mmCIF file of C-alpha atoms in Angstrom:
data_model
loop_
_atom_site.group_PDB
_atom_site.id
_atom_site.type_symbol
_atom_site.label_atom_id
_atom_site.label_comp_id
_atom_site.label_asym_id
_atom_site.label_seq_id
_atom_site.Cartn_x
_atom_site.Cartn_y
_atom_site.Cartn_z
ATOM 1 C CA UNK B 1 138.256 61.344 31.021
ATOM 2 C CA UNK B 2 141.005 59.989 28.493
ATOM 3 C CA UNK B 3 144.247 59.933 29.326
ATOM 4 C CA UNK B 4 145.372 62.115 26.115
ATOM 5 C CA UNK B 5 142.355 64.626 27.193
ATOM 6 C CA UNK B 6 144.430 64.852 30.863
ATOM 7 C CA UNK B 7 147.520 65.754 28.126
ATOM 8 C CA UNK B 8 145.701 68.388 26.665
ATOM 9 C CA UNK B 9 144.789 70.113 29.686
ATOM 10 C CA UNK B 10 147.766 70.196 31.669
ATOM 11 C CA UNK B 11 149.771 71.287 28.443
ATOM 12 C CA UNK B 12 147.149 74.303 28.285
ATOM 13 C CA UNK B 13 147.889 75.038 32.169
ATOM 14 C CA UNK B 14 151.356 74.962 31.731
ATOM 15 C CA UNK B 15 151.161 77.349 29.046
ATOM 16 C CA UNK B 16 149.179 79.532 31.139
ATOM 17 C CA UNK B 17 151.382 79.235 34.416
ATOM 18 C CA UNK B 18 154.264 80.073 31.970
ATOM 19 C CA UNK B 19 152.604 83.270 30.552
ATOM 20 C CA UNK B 20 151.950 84.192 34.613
ATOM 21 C CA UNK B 21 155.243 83.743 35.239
ATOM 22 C CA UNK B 22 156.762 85.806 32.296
ATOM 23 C CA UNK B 23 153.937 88.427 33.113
ATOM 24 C CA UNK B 24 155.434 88.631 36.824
ATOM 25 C CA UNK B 25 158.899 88.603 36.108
ATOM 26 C CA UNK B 26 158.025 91.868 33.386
ATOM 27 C CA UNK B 27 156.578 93.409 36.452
ATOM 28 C CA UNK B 28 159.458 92.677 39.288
ATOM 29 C CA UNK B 29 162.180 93.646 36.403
ATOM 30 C CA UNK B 30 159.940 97.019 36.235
ATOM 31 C CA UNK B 31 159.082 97.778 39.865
ATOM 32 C CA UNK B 32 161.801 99.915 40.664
ATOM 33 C CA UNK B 33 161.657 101.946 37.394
ATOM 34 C CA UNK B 34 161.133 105.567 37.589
ATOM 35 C CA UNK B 35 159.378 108.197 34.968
ATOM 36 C CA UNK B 36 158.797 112.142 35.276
ATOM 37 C CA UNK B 37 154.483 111.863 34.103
ATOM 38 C CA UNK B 38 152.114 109.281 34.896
ATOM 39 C CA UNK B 39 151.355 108.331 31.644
ATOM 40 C CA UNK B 40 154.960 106.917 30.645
ATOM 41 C CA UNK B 41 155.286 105.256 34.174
ATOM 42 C CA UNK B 42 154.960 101.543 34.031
ATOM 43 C CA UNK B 43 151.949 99.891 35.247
ATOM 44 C CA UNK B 44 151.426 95.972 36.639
ATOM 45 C CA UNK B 45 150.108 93.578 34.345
ATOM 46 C CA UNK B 46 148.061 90.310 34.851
ATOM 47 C CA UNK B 47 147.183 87.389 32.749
ATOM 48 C CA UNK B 48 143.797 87.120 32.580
ATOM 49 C CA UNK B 49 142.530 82.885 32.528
ATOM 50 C CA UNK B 50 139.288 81.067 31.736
ATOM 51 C CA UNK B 51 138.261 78.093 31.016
ATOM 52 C CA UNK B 52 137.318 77.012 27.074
ATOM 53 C CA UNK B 53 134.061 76.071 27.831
ATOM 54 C CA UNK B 54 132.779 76.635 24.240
ATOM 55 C CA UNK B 55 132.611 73.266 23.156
ATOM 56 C CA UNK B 56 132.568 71.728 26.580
ATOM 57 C CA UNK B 57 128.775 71.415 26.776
ATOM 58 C CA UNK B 58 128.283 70.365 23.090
ATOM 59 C CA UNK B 59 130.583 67.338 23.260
ATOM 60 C CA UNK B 60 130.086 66.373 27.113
ATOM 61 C CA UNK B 61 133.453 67.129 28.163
ATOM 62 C CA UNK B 62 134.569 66.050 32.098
ATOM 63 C CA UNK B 63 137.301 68.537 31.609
ATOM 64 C CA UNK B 64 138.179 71.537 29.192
ATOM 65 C CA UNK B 65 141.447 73.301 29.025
ATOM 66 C CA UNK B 66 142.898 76.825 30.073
ATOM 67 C CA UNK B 67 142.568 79.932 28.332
ATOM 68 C CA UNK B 68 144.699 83.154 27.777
ATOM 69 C CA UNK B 69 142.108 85.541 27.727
ATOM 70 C CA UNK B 70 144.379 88.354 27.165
ATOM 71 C CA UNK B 71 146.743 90.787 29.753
ATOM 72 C CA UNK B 72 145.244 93.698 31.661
ATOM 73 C CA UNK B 73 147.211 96.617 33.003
ATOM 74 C CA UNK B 74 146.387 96.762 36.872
ATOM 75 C CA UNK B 75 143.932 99.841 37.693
ATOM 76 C CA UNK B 76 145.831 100.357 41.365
ATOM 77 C CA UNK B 77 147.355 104.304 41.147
ATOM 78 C CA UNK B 78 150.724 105.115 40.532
ATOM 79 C CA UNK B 79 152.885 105.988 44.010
ATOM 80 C CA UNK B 80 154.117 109.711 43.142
ATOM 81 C CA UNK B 81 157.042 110.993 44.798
ATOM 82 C CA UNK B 82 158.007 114.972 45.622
ATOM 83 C CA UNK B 83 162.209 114.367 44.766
ATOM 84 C CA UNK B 84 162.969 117.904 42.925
ATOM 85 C CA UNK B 85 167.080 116.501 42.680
ATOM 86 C CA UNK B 86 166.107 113.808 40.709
ATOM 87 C CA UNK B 87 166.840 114.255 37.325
ATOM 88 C CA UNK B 88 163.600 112.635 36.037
ATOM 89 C CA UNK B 89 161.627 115.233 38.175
ATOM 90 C CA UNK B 90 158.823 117.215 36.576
ATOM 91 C CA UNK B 91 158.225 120.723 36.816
ATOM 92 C CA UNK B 92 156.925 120.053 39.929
ATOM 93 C CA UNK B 93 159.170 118.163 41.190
ATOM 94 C CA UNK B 94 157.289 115.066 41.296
ATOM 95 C CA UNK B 95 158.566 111.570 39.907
ATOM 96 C CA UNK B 96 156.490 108.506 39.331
ATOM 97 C CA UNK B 97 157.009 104.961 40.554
ATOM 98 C CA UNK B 98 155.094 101.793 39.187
ATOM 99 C CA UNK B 99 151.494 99.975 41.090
ATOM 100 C CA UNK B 100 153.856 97.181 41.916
ATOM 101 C CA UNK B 101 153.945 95.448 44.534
ATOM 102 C CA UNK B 102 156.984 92.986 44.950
ATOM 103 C CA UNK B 103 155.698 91.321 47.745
ATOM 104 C CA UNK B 104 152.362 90.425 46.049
ATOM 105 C CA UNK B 105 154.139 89.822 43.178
ATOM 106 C CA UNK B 106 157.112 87.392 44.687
ATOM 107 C CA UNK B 107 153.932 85.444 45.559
ATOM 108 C CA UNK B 108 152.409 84.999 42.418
ATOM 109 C CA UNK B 109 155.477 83.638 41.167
ATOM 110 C CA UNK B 110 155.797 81.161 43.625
ATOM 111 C CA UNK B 111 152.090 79.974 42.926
ATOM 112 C CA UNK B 112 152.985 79.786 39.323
ATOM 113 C CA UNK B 113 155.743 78.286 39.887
ATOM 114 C CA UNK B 114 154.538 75.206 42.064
ATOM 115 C CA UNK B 115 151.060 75.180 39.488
ATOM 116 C CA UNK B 116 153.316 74.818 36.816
ATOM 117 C CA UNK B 117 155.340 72.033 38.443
ATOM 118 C CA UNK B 118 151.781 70.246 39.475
ATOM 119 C CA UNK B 119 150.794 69.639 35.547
ATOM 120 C CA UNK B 120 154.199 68.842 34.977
ATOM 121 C CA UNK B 121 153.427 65.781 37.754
ATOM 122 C CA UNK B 122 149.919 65.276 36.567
ATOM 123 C CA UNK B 123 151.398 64.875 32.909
ATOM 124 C CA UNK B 124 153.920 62.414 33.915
ATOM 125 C CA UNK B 125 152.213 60.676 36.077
ATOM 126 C CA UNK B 126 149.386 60.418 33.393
ATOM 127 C CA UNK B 127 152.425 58.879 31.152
ATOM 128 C CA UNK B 128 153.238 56.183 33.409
ATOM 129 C CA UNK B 129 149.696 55.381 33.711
ATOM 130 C CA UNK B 130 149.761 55.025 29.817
ATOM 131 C CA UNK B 131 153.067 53.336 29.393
ATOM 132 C CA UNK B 132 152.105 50.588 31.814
ATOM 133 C CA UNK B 133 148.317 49.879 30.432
ATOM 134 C CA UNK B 134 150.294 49.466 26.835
ATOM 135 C CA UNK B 135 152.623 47.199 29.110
ATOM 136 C CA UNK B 136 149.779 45.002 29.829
ATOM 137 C CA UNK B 137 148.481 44.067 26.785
ATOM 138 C CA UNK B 138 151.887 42.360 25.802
#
C-alpha cells in the first residue's frame, strides 16, 4: 500500500467519525425533548458505514476507503409517559419522549472520538514516514 493510498483512507474515516459524531451530538441535544404524538417525537439516528469495495477487486486494492451509506432513524419505540399537567399532553394525557439513550450514546461519542483521533495519528505518522524517505534522497 502507498503512502498517499494510507492518505486517502484515513481522510475518508475521518470524515466518517466526524459525521458519527455530529449524528450523536443531534441525538444527545434531542434526548430530553418532549412532543404530545408519536409521530412528531424525535427519534435516534445512526450513520450507516461500508466499505467502497466497488473498485477494490478490479484494481487489486490492499485497502479501500469508508463510506457514508446514508443515516437511519433507530427502530427502538418511543418511551410514552401518562403526565396530564404537562402542557404538551394529549388528550390522553400521554407525552412522548425520544429512543435515546444517553448512556449508549455518550459512548459512541467517545469511540468516535478516539477513531477519529487514530487516523489523525495514522495520517501524521504516514507524513513523517514521507517527509523523511524525500529526506533521504538528498
Amino acid at each position: 500500500m502507498s503512502l498517499f493510498n494510507v492518505f486517502n483512507v484515513t481522510g475518508s474515516a475521518m470524515s466518517a467519525e466526524s459525521i458519527r459524531l455530529n449524528t450523536t451530538s443531534s441525538n444527545l441535544a434531542n434526548a430530553n425533548s418532549v412532543s404530545s404524538s408519536a409521530k412528531e417525537t424525535y427519534k435516534a439516528r445512526h450513520p450507516i458505514f461500508a466499505a467502497a469495495l466497488q473498485n477494490a477487486g478490479a484494481q487489486r486494492q490492499e485497502s479501500v476507503p469508508v463510506q457514508v451509506k446514508g443515516i437511519v432513524e433507530s427502530q427502538k419505540p418511543l418511551r410514552a409517559e401518562y403526565n396530564p399537567q404537562h402542557p404538551m399532553a394529549n388528550a390522553e394525557g400521554y407525552i412522548y419522549k425520544p429512543n435515546v439513550n444517553v448512556m449508549e450514546e455518550m459512548a459512541n461519542m467517545i469511540s468516535a472520538s478516539r477513531s477519529y483521533q487514530s487516523n489523525v495519528q495514522v495520517a501524521d505518522a504516514s507524513k513523517q514516514m514521507l517527509m523523511s524517505t524525500l529526506k533521504m534522497g538528498k
